[in-house]
mmCIF file of C-alpha atoms in Angstrom:
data_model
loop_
_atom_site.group_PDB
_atom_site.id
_atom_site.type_symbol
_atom_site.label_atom_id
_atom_site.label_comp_id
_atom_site.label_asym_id
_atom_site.label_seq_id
_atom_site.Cartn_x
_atom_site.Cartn_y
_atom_site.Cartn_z
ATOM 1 C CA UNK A 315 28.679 10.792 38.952
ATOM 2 C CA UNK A 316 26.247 9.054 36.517
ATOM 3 C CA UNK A 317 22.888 8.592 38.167
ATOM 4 C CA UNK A 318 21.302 4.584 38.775
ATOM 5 C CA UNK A 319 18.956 3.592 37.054
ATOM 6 C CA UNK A 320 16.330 4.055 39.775
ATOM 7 C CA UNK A 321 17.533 7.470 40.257
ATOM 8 C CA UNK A 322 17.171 8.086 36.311
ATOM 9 C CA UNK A 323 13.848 6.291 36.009
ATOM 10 C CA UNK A 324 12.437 8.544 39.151
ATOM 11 C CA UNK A 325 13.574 11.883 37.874
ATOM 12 C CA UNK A 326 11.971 11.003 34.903
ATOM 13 C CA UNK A 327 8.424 9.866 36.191
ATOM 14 C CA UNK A 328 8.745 12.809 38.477
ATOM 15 C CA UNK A 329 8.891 15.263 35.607
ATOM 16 C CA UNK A 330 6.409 13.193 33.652
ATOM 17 C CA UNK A 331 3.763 13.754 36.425
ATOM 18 C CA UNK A 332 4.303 17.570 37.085
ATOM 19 C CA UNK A 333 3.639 18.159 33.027
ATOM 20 C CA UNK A 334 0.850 15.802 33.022
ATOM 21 C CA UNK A 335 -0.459 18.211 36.140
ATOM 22 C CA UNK A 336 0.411 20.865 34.585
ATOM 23 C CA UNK A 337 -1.821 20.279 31.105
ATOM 24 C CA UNK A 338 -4.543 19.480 33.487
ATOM 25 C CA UNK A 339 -3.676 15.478 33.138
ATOM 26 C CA UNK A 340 -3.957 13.092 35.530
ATOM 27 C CA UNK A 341 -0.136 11.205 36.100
ATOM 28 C CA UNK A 342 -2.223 7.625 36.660
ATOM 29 C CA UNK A 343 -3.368 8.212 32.509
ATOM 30 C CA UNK A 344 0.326 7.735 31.072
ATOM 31 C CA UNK A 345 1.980 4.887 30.482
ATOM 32 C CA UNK A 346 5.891 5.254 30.307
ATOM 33 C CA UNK A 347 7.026 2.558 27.823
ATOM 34 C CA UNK A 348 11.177 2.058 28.182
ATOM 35 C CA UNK A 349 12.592 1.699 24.817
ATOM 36 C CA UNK A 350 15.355 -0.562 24.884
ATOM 37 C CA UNK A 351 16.007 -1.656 21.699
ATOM 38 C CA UNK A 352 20.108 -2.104 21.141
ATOM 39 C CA UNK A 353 20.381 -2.129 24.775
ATOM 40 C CA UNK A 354 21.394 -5.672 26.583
ATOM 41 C CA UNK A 355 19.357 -7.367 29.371
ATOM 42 C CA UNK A 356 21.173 -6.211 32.336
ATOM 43 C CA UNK A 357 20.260 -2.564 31.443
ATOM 44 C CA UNK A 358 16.487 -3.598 31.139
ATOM 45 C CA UNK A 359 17.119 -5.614 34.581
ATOM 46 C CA UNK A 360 17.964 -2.520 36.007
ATOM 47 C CA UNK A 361 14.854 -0.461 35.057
ATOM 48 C CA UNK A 362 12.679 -3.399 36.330
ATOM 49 C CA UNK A 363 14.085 -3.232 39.749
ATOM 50 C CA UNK A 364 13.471 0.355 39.902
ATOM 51 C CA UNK A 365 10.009 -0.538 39.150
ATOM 52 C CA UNK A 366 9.826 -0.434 35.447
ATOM 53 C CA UNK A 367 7.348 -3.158 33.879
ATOM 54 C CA UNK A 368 6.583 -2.051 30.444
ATOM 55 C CA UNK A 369 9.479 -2.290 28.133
ATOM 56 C CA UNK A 370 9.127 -1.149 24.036
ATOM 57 C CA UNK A 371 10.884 -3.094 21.279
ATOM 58 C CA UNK A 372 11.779 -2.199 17.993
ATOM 59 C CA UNK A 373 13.761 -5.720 16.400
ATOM 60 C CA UNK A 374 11.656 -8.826 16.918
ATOM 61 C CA UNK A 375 15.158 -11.088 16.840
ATOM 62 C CA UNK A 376 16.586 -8.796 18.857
ATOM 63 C CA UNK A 377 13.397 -8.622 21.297
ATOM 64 C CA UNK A 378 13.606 -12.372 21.297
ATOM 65 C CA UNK A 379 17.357 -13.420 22.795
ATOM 66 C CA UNK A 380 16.642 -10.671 25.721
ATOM 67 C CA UNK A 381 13.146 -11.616 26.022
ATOM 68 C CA UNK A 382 14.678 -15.396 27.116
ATOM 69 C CA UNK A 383 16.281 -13.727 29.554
ATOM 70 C CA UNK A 384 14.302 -11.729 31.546
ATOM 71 C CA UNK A 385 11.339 -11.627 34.051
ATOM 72 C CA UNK A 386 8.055 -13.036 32.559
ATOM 73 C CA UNK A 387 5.922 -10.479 33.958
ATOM 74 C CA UNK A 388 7.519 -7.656 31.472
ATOM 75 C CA UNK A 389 5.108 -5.939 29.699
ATOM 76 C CA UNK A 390 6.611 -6.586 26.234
ATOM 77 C CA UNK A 391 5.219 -3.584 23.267
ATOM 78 C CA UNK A 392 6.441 -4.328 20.076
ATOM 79 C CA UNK A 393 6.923 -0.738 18.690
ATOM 80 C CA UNK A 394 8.987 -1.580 15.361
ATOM 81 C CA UNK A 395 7.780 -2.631 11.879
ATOM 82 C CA UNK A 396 6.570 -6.069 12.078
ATOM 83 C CA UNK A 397 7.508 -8.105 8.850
ATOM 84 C CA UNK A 398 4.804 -10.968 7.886
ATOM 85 C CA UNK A 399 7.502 -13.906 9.022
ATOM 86 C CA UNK A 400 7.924 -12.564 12.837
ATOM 87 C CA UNK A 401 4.385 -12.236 13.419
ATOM 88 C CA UNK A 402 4.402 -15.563 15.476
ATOM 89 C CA UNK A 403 7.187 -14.494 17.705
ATOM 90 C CA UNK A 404 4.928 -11.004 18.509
ATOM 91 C CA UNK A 405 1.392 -12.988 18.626
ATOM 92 C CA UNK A 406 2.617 -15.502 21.169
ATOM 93 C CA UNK A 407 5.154 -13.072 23.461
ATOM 94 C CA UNK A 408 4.097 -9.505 23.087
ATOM 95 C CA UNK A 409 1.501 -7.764 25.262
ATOM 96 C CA UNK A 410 0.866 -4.914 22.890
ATOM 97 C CA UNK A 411 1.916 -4.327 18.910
ATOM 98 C CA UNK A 412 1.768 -0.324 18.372
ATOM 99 C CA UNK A 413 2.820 -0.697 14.859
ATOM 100 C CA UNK A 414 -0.767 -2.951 12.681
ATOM 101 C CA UNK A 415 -0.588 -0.732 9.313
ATOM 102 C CA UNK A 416 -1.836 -3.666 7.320
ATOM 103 C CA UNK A 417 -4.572 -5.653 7.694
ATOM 104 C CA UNK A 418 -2.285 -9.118 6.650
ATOM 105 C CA UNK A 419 -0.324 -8.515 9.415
ATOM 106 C CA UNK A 420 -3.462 -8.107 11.643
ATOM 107 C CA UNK A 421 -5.115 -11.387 10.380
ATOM 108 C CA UNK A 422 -1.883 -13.505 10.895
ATOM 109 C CA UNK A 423 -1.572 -11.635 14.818
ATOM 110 C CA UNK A 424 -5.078 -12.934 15.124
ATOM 111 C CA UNK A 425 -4.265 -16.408 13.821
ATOM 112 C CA UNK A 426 -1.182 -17.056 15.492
ATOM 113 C CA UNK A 427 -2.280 -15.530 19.127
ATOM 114 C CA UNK A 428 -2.541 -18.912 21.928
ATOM 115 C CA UNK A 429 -6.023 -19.245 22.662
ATOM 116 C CA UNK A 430 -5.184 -19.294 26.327
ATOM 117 C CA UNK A 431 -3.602 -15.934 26.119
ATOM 118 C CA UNK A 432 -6.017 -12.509 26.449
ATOM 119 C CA UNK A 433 -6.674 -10.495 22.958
ATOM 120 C CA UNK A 434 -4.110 -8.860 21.758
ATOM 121 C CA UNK A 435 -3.347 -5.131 22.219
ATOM 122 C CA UNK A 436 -3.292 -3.185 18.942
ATOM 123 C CA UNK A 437 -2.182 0.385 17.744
ATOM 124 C CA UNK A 438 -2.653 1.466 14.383
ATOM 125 C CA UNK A 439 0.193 2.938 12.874
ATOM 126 C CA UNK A 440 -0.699 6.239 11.433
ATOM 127 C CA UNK A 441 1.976 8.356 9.490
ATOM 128 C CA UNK A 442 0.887 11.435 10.564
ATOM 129 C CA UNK A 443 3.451 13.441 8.973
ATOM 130 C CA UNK A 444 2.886 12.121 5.280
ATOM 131 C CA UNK A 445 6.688 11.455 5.306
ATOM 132 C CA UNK A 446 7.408 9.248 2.512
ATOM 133 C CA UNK A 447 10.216 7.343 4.397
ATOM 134 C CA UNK A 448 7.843 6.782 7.485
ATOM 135 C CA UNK A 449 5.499 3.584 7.918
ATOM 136 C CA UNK A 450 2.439 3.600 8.759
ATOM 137 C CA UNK A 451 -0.646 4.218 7.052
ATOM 138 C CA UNK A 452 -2.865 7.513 5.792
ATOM 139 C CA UNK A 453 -5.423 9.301 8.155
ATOM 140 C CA UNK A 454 -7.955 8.379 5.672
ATOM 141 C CA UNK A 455 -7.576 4.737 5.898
ATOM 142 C CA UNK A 456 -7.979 4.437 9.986
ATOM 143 C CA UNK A 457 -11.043 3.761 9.971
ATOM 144 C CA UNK A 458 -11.244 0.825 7.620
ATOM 145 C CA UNK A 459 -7.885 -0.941 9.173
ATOM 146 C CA UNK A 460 -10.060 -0.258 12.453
ATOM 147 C CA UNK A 461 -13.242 -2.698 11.397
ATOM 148 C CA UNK A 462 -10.596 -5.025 10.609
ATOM 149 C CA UNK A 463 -8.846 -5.528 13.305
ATOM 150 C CA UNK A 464 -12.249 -4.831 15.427
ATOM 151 C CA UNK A 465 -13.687 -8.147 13.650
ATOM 152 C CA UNK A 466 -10.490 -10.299 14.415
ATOM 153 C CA UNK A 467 -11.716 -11.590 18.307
ATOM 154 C CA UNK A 468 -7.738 -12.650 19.063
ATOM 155 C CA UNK A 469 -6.750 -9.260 19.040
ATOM 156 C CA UNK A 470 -8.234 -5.886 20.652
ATOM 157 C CA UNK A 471 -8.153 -2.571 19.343
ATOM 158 C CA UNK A 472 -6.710 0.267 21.943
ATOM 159 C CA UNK A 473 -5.866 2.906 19.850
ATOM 160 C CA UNK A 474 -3.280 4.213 17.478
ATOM 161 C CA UNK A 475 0.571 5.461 16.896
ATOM 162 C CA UNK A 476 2.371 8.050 15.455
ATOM 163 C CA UNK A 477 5.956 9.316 14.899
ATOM 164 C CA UNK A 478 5.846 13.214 14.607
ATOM 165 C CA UNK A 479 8.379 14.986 12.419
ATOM 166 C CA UNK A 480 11.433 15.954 13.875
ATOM 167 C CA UNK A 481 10.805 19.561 12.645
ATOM 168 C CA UNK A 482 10.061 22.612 14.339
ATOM 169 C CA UNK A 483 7.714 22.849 16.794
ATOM 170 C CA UNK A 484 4.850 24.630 15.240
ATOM 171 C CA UNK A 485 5.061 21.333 12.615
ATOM 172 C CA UNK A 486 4.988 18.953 15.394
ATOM 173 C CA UNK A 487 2.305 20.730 17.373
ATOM 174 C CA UNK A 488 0.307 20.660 14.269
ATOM 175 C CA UNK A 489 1.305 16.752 13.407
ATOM 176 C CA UNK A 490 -0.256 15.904 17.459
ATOM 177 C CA UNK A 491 -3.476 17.956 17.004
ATOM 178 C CA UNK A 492 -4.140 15.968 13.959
ATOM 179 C CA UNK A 493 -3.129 12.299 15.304
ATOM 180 C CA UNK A 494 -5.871 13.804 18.505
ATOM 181 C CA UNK A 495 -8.325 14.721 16.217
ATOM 182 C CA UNK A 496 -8.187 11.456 14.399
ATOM 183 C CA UNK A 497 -8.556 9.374 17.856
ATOM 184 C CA UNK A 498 -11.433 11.452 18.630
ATOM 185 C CA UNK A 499 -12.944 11.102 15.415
ATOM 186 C CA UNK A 500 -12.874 7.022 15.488
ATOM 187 C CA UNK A 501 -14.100 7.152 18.618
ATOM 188 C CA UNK A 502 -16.678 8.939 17.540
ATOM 189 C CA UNK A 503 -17.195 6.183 14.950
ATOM 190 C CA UNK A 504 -17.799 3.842 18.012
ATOM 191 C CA UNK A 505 -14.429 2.426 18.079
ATOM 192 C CA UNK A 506 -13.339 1.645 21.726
ATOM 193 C CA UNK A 507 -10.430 3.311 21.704
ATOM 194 C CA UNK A 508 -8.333 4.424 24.917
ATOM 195 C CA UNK A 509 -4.840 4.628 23.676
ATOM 196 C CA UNK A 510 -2.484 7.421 21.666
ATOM 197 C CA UNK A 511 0.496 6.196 21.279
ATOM 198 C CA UNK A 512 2.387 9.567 20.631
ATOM 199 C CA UNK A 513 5.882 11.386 22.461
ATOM 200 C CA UNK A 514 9.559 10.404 22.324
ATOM 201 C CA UNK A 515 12.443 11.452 24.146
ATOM 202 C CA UNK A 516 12.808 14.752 22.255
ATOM 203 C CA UNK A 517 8.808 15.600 22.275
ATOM 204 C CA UNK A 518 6.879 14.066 25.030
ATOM 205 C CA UNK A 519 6.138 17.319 26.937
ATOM 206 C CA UNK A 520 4.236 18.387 23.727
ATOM 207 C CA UNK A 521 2.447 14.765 23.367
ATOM 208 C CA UNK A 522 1.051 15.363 26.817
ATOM 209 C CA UNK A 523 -0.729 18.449 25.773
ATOM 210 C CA UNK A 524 -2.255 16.460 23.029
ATOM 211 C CA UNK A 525 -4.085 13.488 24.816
ATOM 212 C CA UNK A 526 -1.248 10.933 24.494
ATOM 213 C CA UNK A 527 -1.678 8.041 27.074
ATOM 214 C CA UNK A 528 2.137 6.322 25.792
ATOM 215 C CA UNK A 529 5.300 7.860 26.208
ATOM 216 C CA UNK A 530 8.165 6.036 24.387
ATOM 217 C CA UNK A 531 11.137 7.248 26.278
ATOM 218 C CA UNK A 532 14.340 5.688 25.284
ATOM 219 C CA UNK A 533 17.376 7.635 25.434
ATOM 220 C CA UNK A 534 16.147 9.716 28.252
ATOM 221 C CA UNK A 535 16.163 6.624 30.517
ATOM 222 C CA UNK A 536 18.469 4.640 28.999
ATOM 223 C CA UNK A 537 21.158 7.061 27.434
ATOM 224 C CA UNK A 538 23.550 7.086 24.260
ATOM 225 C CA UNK A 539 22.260 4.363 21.648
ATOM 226 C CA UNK A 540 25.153 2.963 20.210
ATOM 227 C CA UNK A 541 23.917 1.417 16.970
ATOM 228 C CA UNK A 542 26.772 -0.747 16.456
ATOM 229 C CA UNK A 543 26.999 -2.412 19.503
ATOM 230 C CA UNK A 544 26.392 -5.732 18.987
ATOM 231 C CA UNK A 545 24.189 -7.459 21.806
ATOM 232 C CA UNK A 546 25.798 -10.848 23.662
#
């Protein structure tokens, strides 16, 4: 018997807590994000009634026709690549962008955010894993993309983002420590920065070790992606 959404979303958050306990976190400091790109609204409907309120994206169309038709007190976090003609759609819906690796894309956020809307929140994207398929940008160029984004008042700076390599776990351990280290290191720069962004499906016992406050679950919530599914 396949379990309900509720029932999925519980066992989850359940086992989320005990590891965050467990790694000396509190529970309270992690954010589970539900990834439901591909998936229709009547799936995300389902995680909202079980209590669910902060729901990742990955296709800003996509995002758009579901976003129509669900509650407007979702948390919306756009976690795909944002191309430079979608920005509007993000600036004026989205509650968080995890994915600012340029600072174009930053100034148009900034310029296209309503004014009676608060700042919006921004991740860099860091490739941690120097992959060369993988956005994002280098280590070295965090702290530049930071001031940038730190100057632009429509838009606030929480942290940054990072997709681990799906290697071995002595690679991925290593990939964490350094996306940590990084965080630490701007905010030792003075940036005011309270969010990693950092732990999938497949890795987010080993992202709680390493300070992340996100979680991007998808398929452990939601189940089998079906890529060519296409949504009503």
């Amino acid at each position: 018997m396949s379990l309900s959404p509720a029932e999925r979303y519980r066992a989850l958050r359940r086992d989320i807590d005990a590891a965050a306990r467990a790694v000396h976190r509190l529970p309270e400091e992690i954010t589970l994000i539900a990834v439901s790109k591909t998936f229709p609204p009547e799936a995300i409907q389902g995680f909202y009634d079980a209590g669910v309120r902060d729901f990742g994206e990955n296709y800003v169309q996509e995002w758009a026709e579901k976003q129509q038709r669900l509650p407007e007190d979702i948390v919306w976090h756009m976690i795909g690549d944002v191309q430079s003609n979608k920005t509007r759609q993000v600036a004026e819906h989205a509650a968080w962008v995890h994915t600012v690796s340029r600072a174009k894309i930053a100034e148009r956020l900034a310029a296209q955010r309503p004014a009676d809307l608060p700042p919006l929140n921004v991740c860099i994207e860091i490739n941690i894993s120097g992959e060369a398929q993988k956005h994002g940008i280098a280590p070295s160029d965090a702290a530049e993309l930071a001031q940038r984004i730190t100057d632009l008042p429509p838009l606030r700076l929480r942290g940054i983002m990072c997709v681990p390599s799906a290697a071995e776990e002595s690679i991925v351990r290593a990939q964490m420590q350094a996306a940590q280290a990084l965080y630490r290191d701007l905010q030792a720069q003075g940036f005011a920065l309270d969010a990693l962004s950092m732990g999938m499906s497949g890795d987010w016992r080993l992202a709680l070790e390493y300070g992340t406050t996100h979680l991007r679950i998808g398929s452990a919530l939601f189940g089998h992606r079906d890529y060519a599914i296409a949504l009503p």
